[in-house]
GROMACS .gro file of C-alpha atoms in nm:
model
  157
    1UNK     CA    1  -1.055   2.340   1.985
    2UNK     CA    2  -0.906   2.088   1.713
    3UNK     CA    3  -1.181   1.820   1.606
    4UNK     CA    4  -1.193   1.501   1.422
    5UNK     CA    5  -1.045   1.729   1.113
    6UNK     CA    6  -0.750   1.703   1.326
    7UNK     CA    7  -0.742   1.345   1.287
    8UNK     CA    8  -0.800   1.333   0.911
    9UNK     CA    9  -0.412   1.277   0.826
   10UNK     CA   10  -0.356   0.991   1.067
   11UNK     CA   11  -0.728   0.862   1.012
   12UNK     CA   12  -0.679   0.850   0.624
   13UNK     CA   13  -0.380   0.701   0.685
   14UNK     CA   14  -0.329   0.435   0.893
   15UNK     CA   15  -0.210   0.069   0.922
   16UNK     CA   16  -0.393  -0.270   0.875
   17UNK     CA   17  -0.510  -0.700   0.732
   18UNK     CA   18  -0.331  -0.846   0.452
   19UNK     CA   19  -0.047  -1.140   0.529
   20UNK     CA   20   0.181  -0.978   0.229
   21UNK     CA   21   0.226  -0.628   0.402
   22UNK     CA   22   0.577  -0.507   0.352
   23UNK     CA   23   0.788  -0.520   0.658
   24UNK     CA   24   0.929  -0.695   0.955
   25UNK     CA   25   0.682  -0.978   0.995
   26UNK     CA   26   0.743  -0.883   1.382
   27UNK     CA   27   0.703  -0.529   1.353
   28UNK     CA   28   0.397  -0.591   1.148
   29UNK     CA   29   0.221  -0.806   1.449
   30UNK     CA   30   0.317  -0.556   1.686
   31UNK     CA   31   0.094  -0.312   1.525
   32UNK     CA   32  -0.209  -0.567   1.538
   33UNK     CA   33  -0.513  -0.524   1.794
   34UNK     CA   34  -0.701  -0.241   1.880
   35UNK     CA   35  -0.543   0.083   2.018
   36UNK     CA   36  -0.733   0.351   2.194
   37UNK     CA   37  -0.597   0.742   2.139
   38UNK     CA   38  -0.398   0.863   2.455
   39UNK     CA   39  -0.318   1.159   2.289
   40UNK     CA   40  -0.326   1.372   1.985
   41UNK     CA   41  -0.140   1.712   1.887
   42UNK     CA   42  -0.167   1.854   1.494
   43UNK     CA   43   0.018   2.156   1.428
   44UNK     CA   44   0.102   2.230   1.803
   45UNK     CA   45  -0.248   2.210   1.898
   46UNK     CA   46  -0.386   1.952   2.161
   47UNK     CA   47  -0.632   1.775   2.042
   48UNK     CA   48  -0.991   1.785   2.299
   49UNK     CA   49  -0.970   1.506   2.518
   50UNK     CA   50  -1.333   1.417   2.521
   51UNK     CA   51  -1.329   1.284   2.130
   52UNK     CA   52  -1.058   1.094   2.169
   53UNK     CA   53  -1.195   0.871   2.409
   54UNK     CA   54  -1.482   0.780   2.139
   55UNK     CA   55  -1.214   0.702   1.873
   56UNK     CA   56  -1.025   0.363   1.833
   57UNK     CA   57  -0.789   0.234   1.579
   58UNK     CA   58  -0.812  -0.187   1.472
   59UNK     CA   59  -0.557  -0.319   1.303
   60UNK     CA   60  -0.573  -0.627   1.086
   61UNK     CA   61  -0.271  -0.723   0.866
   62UNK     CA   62  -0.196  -0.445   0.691
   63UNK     CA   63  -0.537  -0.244   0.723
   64UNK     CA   64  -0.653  -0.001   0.963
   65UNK     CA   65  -1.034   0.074   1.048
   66UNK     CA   66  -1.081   0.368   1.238
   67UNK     CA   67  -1.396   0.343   1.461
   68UNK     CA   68  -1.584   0.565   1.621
   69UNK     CA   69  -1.822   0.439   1.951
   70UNK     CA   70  -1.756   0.131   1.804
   71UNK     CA   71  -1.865   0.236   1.413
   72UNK     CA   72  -1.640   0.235   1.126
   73UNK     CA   73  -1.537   0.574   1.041
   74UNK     CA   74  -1.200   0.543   0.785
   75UNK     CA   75  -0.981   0.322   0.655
   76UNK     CA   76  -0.660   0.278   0.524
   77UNK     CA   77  -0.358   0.024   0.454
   78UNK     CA   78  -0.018   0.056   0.573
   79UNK     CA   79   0.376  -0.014   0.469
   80UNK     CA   80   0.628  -0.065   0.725
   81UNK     CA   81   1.022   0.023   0.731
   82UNK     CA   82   1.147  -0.067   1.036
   83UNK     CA   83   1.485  -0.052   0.953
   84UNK     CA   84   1.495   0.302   0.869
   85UNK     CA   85   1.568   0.533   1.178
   86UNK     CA   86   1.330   0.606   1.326
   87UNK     CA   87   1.106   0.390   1.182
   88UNK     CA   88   0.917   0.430   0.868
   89UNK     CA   89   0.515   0.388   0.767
   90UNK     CA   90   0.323   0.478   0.499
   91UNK     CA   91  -0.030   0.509   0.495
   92UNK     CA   92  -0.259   0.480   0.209
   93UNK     CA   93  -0.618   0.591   0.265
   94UNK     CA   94  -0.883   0.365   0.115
   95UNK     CA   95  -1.122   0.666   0.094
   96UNK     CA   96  -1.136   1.056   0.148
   97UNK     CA   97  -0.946   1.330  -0.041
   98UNK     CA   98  -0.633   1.188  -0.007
   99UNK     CA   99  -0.750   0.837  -0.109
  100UNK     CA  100  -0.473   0.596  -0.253
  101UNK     CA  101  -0.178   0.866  -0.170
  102UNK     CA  102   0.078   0.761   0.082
  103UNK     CA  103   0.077   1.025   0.367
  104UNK     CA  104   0.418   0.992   0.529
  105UNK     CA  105   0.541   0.885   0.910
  106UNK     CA  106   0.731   0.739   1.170
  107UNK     CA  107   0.652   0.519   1.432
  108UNK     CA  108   0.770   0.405   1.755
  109UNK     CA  109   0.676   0.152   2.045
  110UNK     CA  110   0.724   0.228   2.421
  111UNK     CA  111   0.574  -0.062   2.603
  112UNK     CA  112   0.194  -0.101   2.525
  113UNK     CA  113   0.199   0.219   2.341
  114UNK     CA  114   0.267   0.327   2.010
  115UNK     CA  115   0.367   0.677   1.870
  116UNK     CA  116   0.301   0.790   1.485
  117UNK     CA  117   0.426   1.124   1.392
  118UNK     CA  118   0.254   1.133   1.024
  119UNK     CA  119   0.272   1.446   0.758
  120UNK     CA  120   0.017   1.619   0.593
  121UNK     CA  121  -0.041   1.445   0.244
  122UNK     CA  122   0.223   1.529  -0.009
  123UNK     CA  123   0.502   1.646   0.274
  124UNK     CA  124   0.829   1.489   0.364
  125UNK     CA  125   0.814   1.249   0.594
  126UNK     CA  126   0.906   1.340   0.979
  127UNK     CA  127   1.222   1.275   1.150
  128UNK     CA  128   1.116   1.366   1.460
  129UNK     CA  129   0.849   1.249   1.709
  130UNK     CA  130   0.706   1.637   1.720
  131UNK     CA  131   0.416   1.843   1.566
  132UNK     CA  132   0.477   2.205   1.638
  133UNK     CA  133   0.285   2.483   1.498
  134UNK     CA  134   0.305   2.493   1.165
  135UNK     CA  135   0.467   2.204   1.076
  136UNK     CA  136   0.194   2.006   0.872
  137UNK     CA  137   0.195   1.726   1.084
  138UNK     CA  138  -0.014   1.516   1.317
  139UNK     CA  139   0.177   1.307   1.617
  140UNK     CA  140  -0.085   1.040   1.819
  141UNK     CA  141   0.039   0.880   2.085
  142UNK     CA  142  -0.218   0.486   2.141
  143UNK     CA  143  -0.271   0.237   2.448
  144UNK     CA  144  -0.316  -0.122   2.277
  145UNK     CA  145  -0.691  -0.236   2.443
  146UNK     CA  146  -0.610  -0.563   2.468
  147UNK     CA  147  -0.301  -0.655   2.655
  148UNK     CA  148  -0.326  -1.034   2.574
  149UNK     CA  149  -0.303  -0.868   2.225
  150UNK     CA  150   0.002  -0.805   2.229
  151UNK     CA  151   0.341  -1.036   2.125
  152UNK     CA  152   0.567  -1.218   2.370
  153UNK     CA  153   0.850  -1.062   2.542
  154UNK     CA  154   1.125  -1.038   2.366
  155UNK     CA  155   0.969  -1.008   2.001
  156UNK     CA  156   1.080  -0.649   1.969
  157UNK     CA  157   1.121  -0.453   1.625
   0.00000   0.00000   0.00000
């Protein structure tokens, strides 16, 4: 059964609060709110159900605070290049092993959710949306909380 170690690349990793984050100003705001985990696989594995229900993911500018039943748990800040295809982020943990060195993704939307497919620390990034055995990386699939969160039709990436 995979764990919250799972989680430790995305969660040390991830995007969040600052008004001079690098990217799209739109794709930026689309990444704003608070996202609950739909679903988690790390090196093929499925990650258990039951902990992912306790986990959320608040974004604020350019920083990310992953929570726990509502308790802080990790932070990081995020870079966007949403021109690059697919979509590029890089996450900077604030804290941890890995603190202050970007862990490599991608990232997609699909209505209210969105899709990062992130590598270990010090791998390529991805080019795929996948996370087979052995391949170092982590792919989460999040439901934004909040509908009224999110932007206006028609402000897509």
């Amino acid at each position: 059964m995979i764990g919250l170690a799972a989680l430790l690349p995305i969660l040390l990793a991830s995007p969040g609060p600052d008004d001079g984050a690098p990217g799209r100003p739109d794709d930026l705001r689309r990444h704003q709110g608070t996202w609950a985990v739909v679903r988690s696989i790390r090196d093929g594995e499925e990650g258990p159900v039951d902990a992912m229900k306790e986990i959320t993911r608040v974004v604020e500018g350019d920083r990310v605070v992953w929570e726990r039943s509502g308790e802080p748990f990790a932070a990081t800040r995020f870079e966007l290049d949403p021109d690059a295809d697919p979509k590029a982020i890089d996450l900077i943990p604030e804290g941890g092993p890995n603190r202050g060195e970007k862990v490599l993704g991608i990232y997609a939307f699909e209505d209210d959710l969105l899709v990062l497919c992130t590598a270990d620390a010090g791998r390529p990034r991805p080019t795929s949306f996948e996370a087979g055995p052995g391949s170092g990386t982590t792919l989460m699939t999040f439901r934004r909380l909040d509908p009224a969160d999110a932007p206006p039709p028609g402000d897509s990436p």
